[in-house]
mmCIF file of C-alpha atoms and ligand atoms in Angstrom:
data_model
loop_
_atom_site.group_PDB
_atom_site.id
_atom_site.type_symbol
_atom_site.label_atom_id
_atom_site.label_comp_id
_atom_site.label_asym_id
_atom_site.label_seq_id
_atom_site.Cartn_x
_atom_site.Cartn_y
_atom_site.Cartn_z
ATOM 1 C CA UNK A 91 -41.670 22.718 -4.470
ATOM 2 C CA UNK A 92 -42.091 22.089 -0.779
ATOM 3 C CA UNK A 93 -43.706 18.713 -1.426
ATOM 4 C CA UNK A 94 -40.790 17.779 -3.735
ATOM 5 C CA UNK A 95 -38.340 19.001 -1.038
ATOM 6 C CA UNK A 96 -39.986 16.833 1.546
ATOM 7 C CA UNK A 97 -39.770 13.803 -0.825
ATOM 8 C CA UNK A 98 -36.276 14.576 -1.466
ATOM 9 C CA UNK A 99 -35.522 14.641 2.250
ATOM 10 C CA UNK A 100 -37.333 11.476 2.864
ATOM 11 C CA UNK A 101 -35.523 9.921 0.047
ATOM 12 C CA UNK A 102 -32.204 11.261 1.518
ATOM 13 C CA UNK A 103 -32.753 9.947 5.089
ATOM 14 C CA UNK A 104 -33.811 6.641 3.712
ATOM 15 C CA UNK A 105 -30.689 6.422 1.851
ATOM 16 C CA UNK A 106 -28.684 7.419 5.016
ATOM 17 C CA UNK A 107 -30.538 4.809 7.000
ATOM 18 C CA UNK A 108 -29.783 2.142 4.336
ATOM 19 C CA UNK A 109 -26.264 3.121 4.312
ATOM 20 C CA UNK A 110 -25.936 3.027 8.151
ATOM 21 C CA UNK A 111 -27.495 -0.448 8.224
ATOM 22 C CA UNK A 112 -25.096 -1.366 5.367
ATOM 23 C CA UNK A 113 -22.047 -0.193 7.297
ATOM 24 C CA UNK A 114 -23.212 -1.869 10.519
ATOM 25 C CA UNK A 115 -23.528 -5.146 8.509
ATOM 26 C CA UNK A 116 -20.249 -4.641 6.981
ATOM 27 C CA UNK A 117 -18.555 -3.816 10.386
ATOM 28 C CA UNK A 118 -19.822 -7.124 11.751
ATOM 29 C CA UNK A 119 -18.552 -8.765 8.592
ATOM 30 C CA UNK A 120 -15.142 -7.297 8.781
ATOM 31 C CA UNK A 121 -14.809 -8.451 12.488
ATOM 32 C CA UNK A 122 -15.913 -11.931 11.621
ATOM 33 C CA UNK A 123 -13.454 -11.808 8.630
ATOM 34 C CA UNK A 124 -10.493 -10.930 10.896
ATOM 35 C CA UNK A 125 -11.364 -13.707 13.202
ATOM 36 C CA UNK A 126 -11.343 -16.223 10.383
ATOM 37 C CA UNK A 127 -8.270 -14.661 8.844
ATOM 38 C CA UNK A 128 -10.054 -13.955 5.458
ATOM 39 C CA UNK A 129 -7.736 -10.913 4.798
ATOM 40 C CA UNK A 130 -4.810 -12.021 2.605
ATOM 41 C CA UNK A 131 -2.174 -10.206 0.544
ATOM 42 C CA UNK A 132 -1.887 -10.288 -3.217
ATOM 43 C CA UNK A 133 1.433 -9.111 -4.677
ATOM 44 C CA UNK A 134 2.418 -6.531 -7.213
ATOM 45 C CA UNK A 135 5.989 -6.917 -8.584
ATOM 46 C CA UNK A 136 8.288 -3.934 -8.725
ATOM 47 C CA UNK A 137 11.141 -3.701 -11.369
ATOM 48 C CA UNK A 138 14.436 -1.929 -11.799
ATOM 49 C CA UNK A 139 13.726 1.054 -14.155
ATOM 50 C CA UNK A 140 16.838 0.223 -16.195
ATOM 51 C CA UNK A 141 17.230 -3.455 -16.202
ATOM 52 C CA UNK A 142 13.568 -4.453 -15.674
ATOM 53 C CA UNK A 143 14.785 -6.971 -13.212
ATOM 54 C CA UNK A 144 12.407 -7.812 -10.229
ATOM 55 C CA UNK A 145 13.411 -5.691 -7.193
ATOM 56 C CA UNK A 146 10.541 -6.742 -4.901
ATOM 57 C CA UNK A 147 6.770 -6.996 -4.497
ATOM 58 C CA UNK A 148 4.207 -4.932 -2.709
ATOM 59 C CA UNK A 149 1.657 -6.804 -0.608
ATOM 60 C CA UNK A 150 -1.858 -5.501 -1.150
ATOM 61 C CA UNK A 151 -4.668 -6.697 1.056
ATOM 62 C CA UNK A 152 -7.644 -8.537 -0.455
ATOM 63 C CA UNK A 153 -10.732 -9.845 1.404
ATOM 64 C CA UNK A 154 -11.409 -13.513 0.505
ATOM 65 C CA UNK A 155 -15.045 -13.044 1.295
ATOM 66 C CA UNK A 156 -16.939 -16.341 1.774
ATOM 67 C CA UNK A 157 -19.870 -15.206 -0.310
ATOM 68 C CA UNK A 158 -18.660 -12.160 -2.357
ATOM 69 C CA UNK A 159 -15.234 -13.674 -3.497
ATOM 70 C CA UNK A 160 -12.061 -11.615 -3.606
ATOM 71 C CA UNK A 161 -12.712 -8.055 -2.672
ATOM 72 C CA UNK A 162 -10.407 -5.077 -3.219
ATOM 73 C CA UNK A 163 -9.883 -2.658 -0.398
ATOM 74 C CA UNK A 164 -12.183 -0.001 -1.721
ATOM 75 C CA UNK A 165 -14.706 0.045 1.209
ATOM 76 C CA UNK A 166 -13.536 -2.368 3.815
ATOM 77 C CA UNK A 167 -10.446 -0.349 4.821
ATOM 78 C CA UNK A 168 -12.679 2.535 5.754
ATOM 79 C CA UNK A 169 -14.747 0.212 7.891
ATOM 80 C CA UNK A 170 -11.671 -1.416 9.554
ATOM 81 C CA UNK A 171 -10.333 2.013 10.249
ATOM 82 C CA UNK A 172 -13.573 3.226 11.817
ATOM 83 C CA UNK A 173 -13.628 -0.042 13.914
ATOM 84 C CA UNK A 174 -9.870 0.692 14.991
ATOM 85 C CA UNK A 175 -8.748 -2.698 13.750
ATOM 86 C CA UNK A 176 -6.534 -1.603 10.908
ATOM 87 C CA UNK A 177 -3.501 -2.618 13.005
ATOM 88 C CA UNK A 178 -4.777 -6.211 13.240
ATOM 89 C CA UNK A 179 -5.444 -6.266 9.546
ATOM 90 C CA UNK A 180 -2.056 -4.957 8.783
ATOM 91 C CA UNK A 181 -0.433 -7.458 11.077
ATOM 92 C CA UNK A 182 -2.469 -10.221 9.358
ATOM 93 C CA UNK A 183 -1.142 -9.095 6.004
ATOM 94 C CA UNK A 184 2.505 -8.871 7.224
ATOM 95 C CA UNK A 185 2.471 -12.359 8.729
ATOM 96 C CA UNK A 186 1.001 -13.925 5.565
ATOM 97 C CA UNK A 187 3.462 -12.073 3.395
ATOM 98 C CA UNK A 188 6.391 -13.442 5.404
ATOM 99 C CA UNK A 189 4.933 -16.865 5.078
ATOM 100 C CA UNK A 190 4.580 -16.470 1.383
ATOM 101 C CA UNK A 191 8.165 -15.191 1.230
ATOM 102 C CA UNK A 192 9.430 -18.345 2.971
ATOM 103 C CA UNK A 193 7.229 -20.328 0.712
ATOM 104 C CA UNK A 194 8.786 -18.894 -2.505
ATOM 105 C CA UNK A 195 12.293 -19.297 -1.031
ATOM 106 C CA UNK A 196 11.440 -23.028 -0.460
ATOM 107 C CA UNK A 197 10.707 -23.245 -4.165
ATOM 108 C CA UNK A 198 14.081 -21.772 -4.975
ATOM 109 C CA UNK A 199 12.726 -18.354 -5.813
ATOM 110 C CA UNK A 200 14.419 -15.392 -4.191
ATOM 111 C CA UNK A 201 12.138 -12.279 -4.114
ATOM 112 C CA UNK A 202 14.575 -9.610 -3.070
ATOM 113 C CA UNK A 203 12.156 -7.493 -0.894
ATOM 114 C CA UNK A 204 8.553 -7.374 0.206
ATOM 115 C CA UNK A 205 6.855 -4.083 0.981
ATOM 116 C CA UNK A 206 3.804 -3.863 3.275
ATOM 117 C CA UNK A 207 1.563 -0.896 3.850
ATOM 118 C CA UNK A 208 1.468 0.228 7.440
ATOM 119 C CA UNK A 209 -1.507 2.216 8.588
ATOM 120 C CA UNK A 210 -1.423 5.210 11.053
ATOM 121 C CA UNK A 211 -3.387 3.120 13.562
ATOM 122 C CA UNK A 212 -0.660 0.362 13.450
ATOM 123 C CA UNK A 213 2.249 2.921 13.675
ATOM 124 C CA UNK A 214 0.665 4.359 16.956
ATOM 125 C CA UNK A 215 0.936 1.018 18.647
ATOM 126 C CA UNK A 216 3.540 1.310 21.414
ATOM 127 C CA UNK A 217 4.221 -2.481 21.113
ATOM 128 C CA UNK A 218 4.757 -2.472 17.470
ATOM 129 C CA UNK A 219 8.559 -2.785 17.456
ATOM 130 C CA UNK A 220 8.310 -5.694 19.952
ATOM 131 C CA UNK A 221 5.673 -7.462 17.886
ATOM 132 C CA UNK A 222 7.801 -7.008 14.767
ATOM 133 C CA UNK A 223 10.952 -8.215 16.373
ATOM 134 C CA UNK A 224 9.352 -11.581 17.126
ATOM 135 C CA UNK A 225 8.750 -12.192 13.463
ATOM 136 C CA UNK A 226 10.988 -14.292 11.266
ATOM 137 C CA UNK A 227 12.594 -12.226 8.467
ATOM 138 C CA UNK A 228 16.020 -11.349 7.177
ATOM 139 C CA UNK A 229 17.150 -7.726 7.612
ATOM 140 C CA UNK A 230 17.033 -5.866 4.242
ATOM 141 C CA UNK A 231 14.240 -7.993 2.872
ATOM 142 C CA UNK A 232 11.283 -6.019 4.272
ATOM 143 C CA UNK A 233 9.966 -2.506 3.721
ATOM 144 C CA UNK A 234 7.183 -0.571 5.402
ATOM 145 C CA UNK A 235 5.281 1.884 3.206
ATOM 146 C CA UNK A 236 3.918 4.828 5.352
ATOM 147 C CA UNK A 237 1.341 7.061 3.912
ATOM 148 C CA UNK A 238 2.260 10.628 3.729
ATOM 149 C CA UNK A 239 -0.935 11.698 5.531
ATOM 150 C CA UNK A 240 0.447 10.314 8.768
ATOM 151 C CA UNK A 241 1.528 13.644 10.289
ATOM 152 C CA UNK A 242 5.148 13.067 10.626
ATOM 153 C CA UNK A 243 5.956 16.666 11.701
ATOM 154 C CA UNK A 244 3.718 17.049 14.672
ATOM 155 C CA UNK A 245 4.677 13.496 15.030
ATOM 156 C CA UNK A 246 3.994 12.016 18.354
ATOM 157 C CA UNK A 247 7.118 10.829 20.038
ATOM 158 C CA UNK A 248 5.473 7.355 19.826
ATOM 159 C CA UNK A 249 5.516 7.338 16.063
ATOM 160 C CA UNK A 250 9.052 8.759 15.887
ATOM 161 C CA UNK A 251 10.260 6.137 18.399
ATOM 162 C CA UNK A 252 8.506 3.392 16.473
ATOM 163 C CA UNK A 253 10.021 4.407 13.132
ATOM 164 C CA UNK A 254 13.548 4.502 14.771
ATOM 165 C CA UNK A 255 13.153 1.127 16.243
ATOM 166 C CA UNK A 256 11.756 -0.355 13.172
ATOM 167 C CA UNK A 257 14.687 0.854 11.126
ATOM 168 C CA UNK A 258 17.029 -0.587 13.692
ATOM 169 C CA UNK A 259 15.436 -4.014 12.881
ATOM 170 C CA UNK A 260 16.676 -3.708 9.333
ATOM 171 C CA UNK A 261 13.335 -2.683 7.777
ATOM 172 C CA UNK A 262 13.360 -0.114 5.111
ATOM 173 C CA UNK A 263 10.991 2.871 5.503
ATOM 174 C CA UNK A 264 9.295 4.355 2.426
ATOM 175 C CA UNK A 265 6.971 7.330 2.106
ATOM 176 C CA UNK A 266 3.892 6.173 0.148
ATOM 177 C CA UNK A 267 1.524 8.342 -1.898
ATOM 178 C CA UNK A 268 4.370 11.041 -2.001
ATOM 179 C CA UNK A 269 3.056 14.233 -3.478
ATOM 180 C CA UNK A 270 -0.570 13.857 -2.450
ATOM 181 C CA UNK A 271 -0.185 14.698 1.347
ATOM 182 C CA UNK A 272 1.977 17.073 3.315
ATOM 183 C CA UNK A 273 5.297 15.491 4.096
ATOM 184 C CA UNK A 274 7.712 18.404 4.516
ATOM 185 C CA UNK A 275 11.432 18.216 3.502
ATOM 186 C CA UNK A 276 12.074 18.415 7.221
ATOM 187 C CA UNK A 277 10.088 15.240 7.821
ATOM 188 C CA UNK A 278 12.075 13.609 5.128
ATOM 189 C CA UNK A 279 15.226 14.383 6.958
ATOM 190 C CA UNK A 280 13.854 13.046 10.219
ATOM 191 C CA UNK A 281 12.508 9.795 8.786
ATOM 192 C CA UNK A 282 15.449 9.069 6.575
ATOM 193 C CA UNK A 283 13.278 6.924 4.261
ATOM 194 C CA UNK A 284 15.015 4.663 1.802
ATOM 195 C CA UNK A 285 12.548 5.486 -0.942
ATOM 196 C CA UNK A 286 9.891 8.019 -1.800
ATOM 197 C CA UNK A 287 6.947 6.437 -3.735
ATOM 198 C CA UNK A 288 5.319 8.727 -6.090
ATOM 199 C CA UNK A 289 1.471 8.326 -6.229
ATOM 200 C CA UNK A 290 -0.061 7.247 -9.462
ATOM 201 C CA UNK A 291 -2.159 10.428 -9.581
ATOM 202 C CA UNK A 292 1.180 12.228 -10.287
ATOM 203 C CA UNK A 293 2.670 9.592 -12.389
ATOM 204 C CA UNK A 294 -0.298 8.890 -14.767
ATOM 205 C CA UNK A 295 -0.208 12.247 -16.586
ATOM 206 C CA UNK A 296 3.646 12.273 -17.361
ATOM 207 C CA UNK A 297 2.868 10.967 -20.891
ATOM 208 C CA UNK A 298 0.841 13.985 -21.888
ATOM 209 C CA UNK A 299 2.024 16.782 -19.587
ATOM 210 C CA UNK A 300 5.388 18.375 -19.568
ATOM 211 C CA UNK A 301 4.484 20.056 -16.141
ATOM 212 C CA UNK A 302 3.968 16.531 -14.698
ATOM 213 C CA UNK A 303 7.265 15.375 -16.003
ATOM 214 C CA UNK A 304 8.928 18.510 -14.278
ATOM 215 C CA UNK A 305 7.128 17.754 -11.058
ATOM 216 C CA UNK A 306 8.446 14.116 -11.069
ATOM 217 C CA UNK A 307 11.826 15.234 -11.993
ATOM 218 C CA UNK A 308 11.875 17.680 -9.108
ATOM 219 C CA UNK A 309 10.979 14.859 -6.796
ATOM 220 C CA UNK A 310 13.892 12.866 -8.092
ATOM 221 C CA UNK A 311 16.161 15.919 -7.517
ATOM 222 C CA UNK A 312 15.067 16.225 -3.859
ATOM 223 C CA UNK A 313 15.544 12.429 -3.489
ATOM 224 C CA UNK A 314 19.029 12.742 -4.990
ATOM 225 C CA UNK A 315 20.041 15.622 -2.640
ATOM 226 C CA UNK A 316 18.978 13.684 0.360
ATOM 227 C CA UNK A 317 20.187 10.253 -0.775
ATOM 228 C CA UNK A 318 16.654 8.827 -1.136
ATOM 229 C CA UNK A 319 15.473 6.683 -4.138
ATOM 230 C CA UNK A 320 12.311 7.141 -6.021
ATOM 231 C CA UNK A 321 9.676 4.584 -6.842
ATOM 232 C CA UNK A 322 6.971 5.368 -9.412
ATOM 233 C CA UNK A 323 3.502 3.560 -9.152
ATOM 234 C CA UNK A 324 0.840 3.573 -11.774
ATOM 235 C CA UNK A 325 3.081 2.617 -14.663
ATOM 236 C CA UNK A 326 0.304 1.839 -17.116
ATOM 237 C CA UNK A 327 2.240 1.773 -20.453
ATOM 238 C CA UNK A 328 5.640 1.074 -22.006
ATOM 239 C CA UNK A 329 5.727 4.887 -22.743
ATOM 240 C CA UNK A 330 5.281 5.569 -18.979
ATOM 241 C CA UNK A 331 8.133 3.209 -18.098
ATOM 242 C CA UNK A 332 10.355 4.894 -20.546
ATOM 243 C CA UNK A 333 9.744 8.343 -19.476
ATOM 244 C CA UNK A 334 9.927 7.533 -15.714
ATOM 245 C CA UNK A 335 13.213 5.857 -16.219
ATOM 246 C CA UNK A 336 14.634 8.897 -18.173
ATOM 247 C CA UNK A 337 13.401 11.225 -15.439
ATOM 248 C CA UNK A 338 15.538 9.167 -12.890
ATOM 249 C CA UNK A 339 12.967 7.060 -10.936
ATOM 250 C CA UNK A 340 14.675 3.880 -9.871
ATOM 251 C CA UNK A 341 11.891 1.412 -9.377
ATOM 252 C CA UNK A 342 8.741 0.982 -11.424
ATOM 253 C CA UNK A 343 5.361 -0.637 -10.459
ATOM 254 C CA UNK A 344 2.149 -0.625 -12.448
ATOM 255 C CA UNK A 345 -0.367 -2.614 -14.632
ATOM 256 C CA UNK A 346 2.065 -2.433 -17.638
ATOM 257 C CA UNK A 347 4.711 -4.524 -15.862
ATOM 258 C CA UNK A 348 2.609 -6.771 -13.563
ATOM 259 C CA UNK A 349 -0.880 -6.826 -12.107
ATOM 260 C CA UNK A 350 -1.347 -7.554 -8.435
ATOM 261 C CA UNK A 351 -1.467 -11.466 -8.239
ATOM 262 C CA UNK A 352 -1.976 -14.260 -5.778
ATOM 263 C CA UNK A 353 1.096 -15.569 -3.968
ATOM 264 C CA UNK A 354 0.934 -18.950 -5.841
ATOM 265 C CA UNK A 355 1.058 -17.216 -9.357
ATOM 266 C CA UNK A 356 4.301 -15.364 -8.606
ATOM 267 C CA UNK A 357 6.961 -18.011 -9.208
ATOM 268 C CA UNK A 358 5.588 -18.901 -12.611
ATOM 269 C CA UNK A 359 5.277 -15.236 -13.558
ATOM 270 C CA UNK A 360 8.948 -14.509 -12.542
ATOM 271 C CA UNK A 361 10.196 -17.618 -14.281
ATOM 272 C CA UNK A 362 8.286 -16.888 -17.524
ATOM 273 C CA UNK A 363 9.888 -13.364 -17.590
ATOM 274 C CA UNK A 364 13.315 -14.517 -17.088
ATOM 275 C CA UNK A 365 13.147 -16.618 -20.230
ATOM 276 C CA UNK A 366 12.171 -13.709 -22.549
HETATM 277 P P1 C2E B 50 -1.404 2.212 -2.601
HETATM 278 O O1 C2E B 50 -0.614 1.706 -1.480
HETATM 279 O O2 C2E B 50 -1.139 3.491 -3.162
HETATM 280 O O3 C2E B 50 -1.365 0.898 -3.673
HETATM 281 C C1 C2E B 50 -1.359 1.041 -5.029
HETATM 282 C C2 C2E B 50 -2.837 0.934 -5.687
HETATM 283 O O4 C2E B 50 -2.791 1.091 -6.992
HETATM 284 C C3 C2E B 50 -3.226 -0.651 -5.504
HETATM 285 O O5 C2E B 50 -4.637 -0.648 -5.330
HETATM 286 C C4 C2E B 50 -2.870 -1.205 -6.815
HETATM 287 O O6 C2E B 50 -3.603 -2.320 -7.215
HETATM 288 C C5 C2E B 50 -3.147 -0.075 -7.820
HETATM 289 N N1 C2E B 50 -2.412 0.017 -9.005
HETATM 290 C C6 C2E B 50 -1.338 -0.848 -9.287
HETATM 291 N N2 C2E B 50 -0.717 -0.542 -10.505
HETATM 292 C C7 C2E B 50 -1.586 0.339 -10.958
HETATM 293 C C8 C2E B 50 -1.545 1.060 -12.378
HETATM 294 O O7 C2E B 50 -0.811 0.922 -13.180
HETATM 295 N N3 C2E B 50 -2.628 1.900 -12.499
HETATM 296 C C9 C2E B 50 -3.584 2.148 -11.693
HETATM 297 N N4 C2E B 50 -4.505 2.970 -11.993
HETATM 298 N N5 C2E B 50 -3.640 1.486 -10.358
HETATM 299 C C10 C2E B 50 -2.558 0.737 -10.061
HETATM 300 P P2 C2E B 50 -5.424 -1.512 -4.243
HETATM 301 O O8 C2E B 50 -4.690 -2.908 -4.116
HETATM 302 O O9 C2E B 50 -6.804 -1.413 -4.575
HETATM 303 O O10 C2E B 50 -5.093 -0.630 -2.853
HETATM 304 C C11 C2E B 50 -5.690 0.471 -2.589
HETATM 305 C C12 C2E B 50 -4.997 1.180 -1.441
HETATM 306 O O11 C2E B 50 -5.392 0.439 -0.200
HETATM 307 C C13 C2E B 50 -3.523 1.124 -1.386
HETATM 308 O O12 C2E B 50 -3.003 2.112 -2.251
HETATM 309 C C14 C2E B 50 -3.212 1.284 0.090
HETATM 310 O O13 C2E B 50 -3.325 2.647 0.441
HETATM 311 C C15 C2E B 50 -4.430 0.551 0.734
HETATM 312 N N6 C2E B 50 -3.935 -0.724 1.190
HETATM 313 C C16 C2E B 50 -3.783 -1.957 0.313
HETATM 314 N N7 C2E B 50 -3.433 -2.954 1.113
HETATM 315 C C17 C2E B 50 -3.148 -2.514 2.300
HETATM 316 C C18 C2E B 50 -2.732 -3.059 3.589
HETATM 317 O O14 C2E B 50 -2.358 -4.227 3.730
HETATM 318 N N8 C2E B 50 -2.703 -2.245 4.713
HETATM 319 C C19 C2E B 50 -3.050 -0.925 4.572
HETATM 320 N N9 C2E B 50 -2.901 -0.141 5.663
HETATM 321 N N10 C2E B 50 -3.440 -0.323 3.469
HETATM 322 C C20 C2E B 50 -3.564 -1.058 2.305
HETATM 323 CA CA1 CA B 51 1.384 1.347 -0.929
HETATM 324 CA CA1 CA B 52 -2.039 4.690 -0.433
HETATM 325 CA CA1 CA B 53 -0.775 5.436 -4.187
#
């Protein structure tokens, strides 16, 4: 048994060593990727729950890796966070998103709104509002999705100030992954977000579970009481869309309606839908 134990430990430390080497290699790779601006957004459209008209698009980062192709953020976001470069990555995605937005407009396509994800690292930057104010966007066309795990309650004054100033620039605040973290009702009052975005882990079971439907409907109620709209992500079937609409969600996002797609595919996708 002892022998097996030692083999196991050896195996275990080998694995750890391999992972450490791997992470180090990835860290170098992420830094190189940032320099070469290899991080780009893809877009997932959002729809009005009642009319199914396009209400906007969420920008989701992908890594256009020179050898591995287009990578989803499964591992590289963790590495970027560890390296303290999430703010740079978010900034790169936002700048590209605004450029894509202008590109669509130049083709005569008006996308009502773009949402970008904003990490805790970026929200803590004391220059954030200045940096954002230098960008070229129309008030009302941009939303920041803030994850609920950012501790808004013990919120540093810095974060509270930043949110205030961002809102003053005409940017909507949304609470992302609502229901998976610990945003309190008080933090909702303090942040006055325009939308709560219910996480797909809460949304996916609504088809089979009455309790999940009750949960979603109570989030909608809280939203109503505070004048905050509700977005549901993870809309994977027509049945999901129907149920979520009936429960009072205003905006829907999910594979059943549109997959994340590159900027250049978006105009054709929207035009094809308009003809249906
Ligand atoms: P999120 O903000 O909750 O984004 C939704 C995720 O769900 C996306 O994964 C999206 O592709 C996926 N999704 C969309 N529709 C469906 C559906 O119907 N069913 C299921 N099962 N999944 C669906 P993705 O693109 O892999 O992004 C993962 C997470 O990475 C995001 O979760 C967000 O937290 C983070 N992230 C993505 N882009 C950025 C970024 O630019 N900055 C920051 N800070 N975080 C980002
Ligand atoms: Ca999001
Ligand atoms: Ca998230
Ligand atoms: Ca989510």
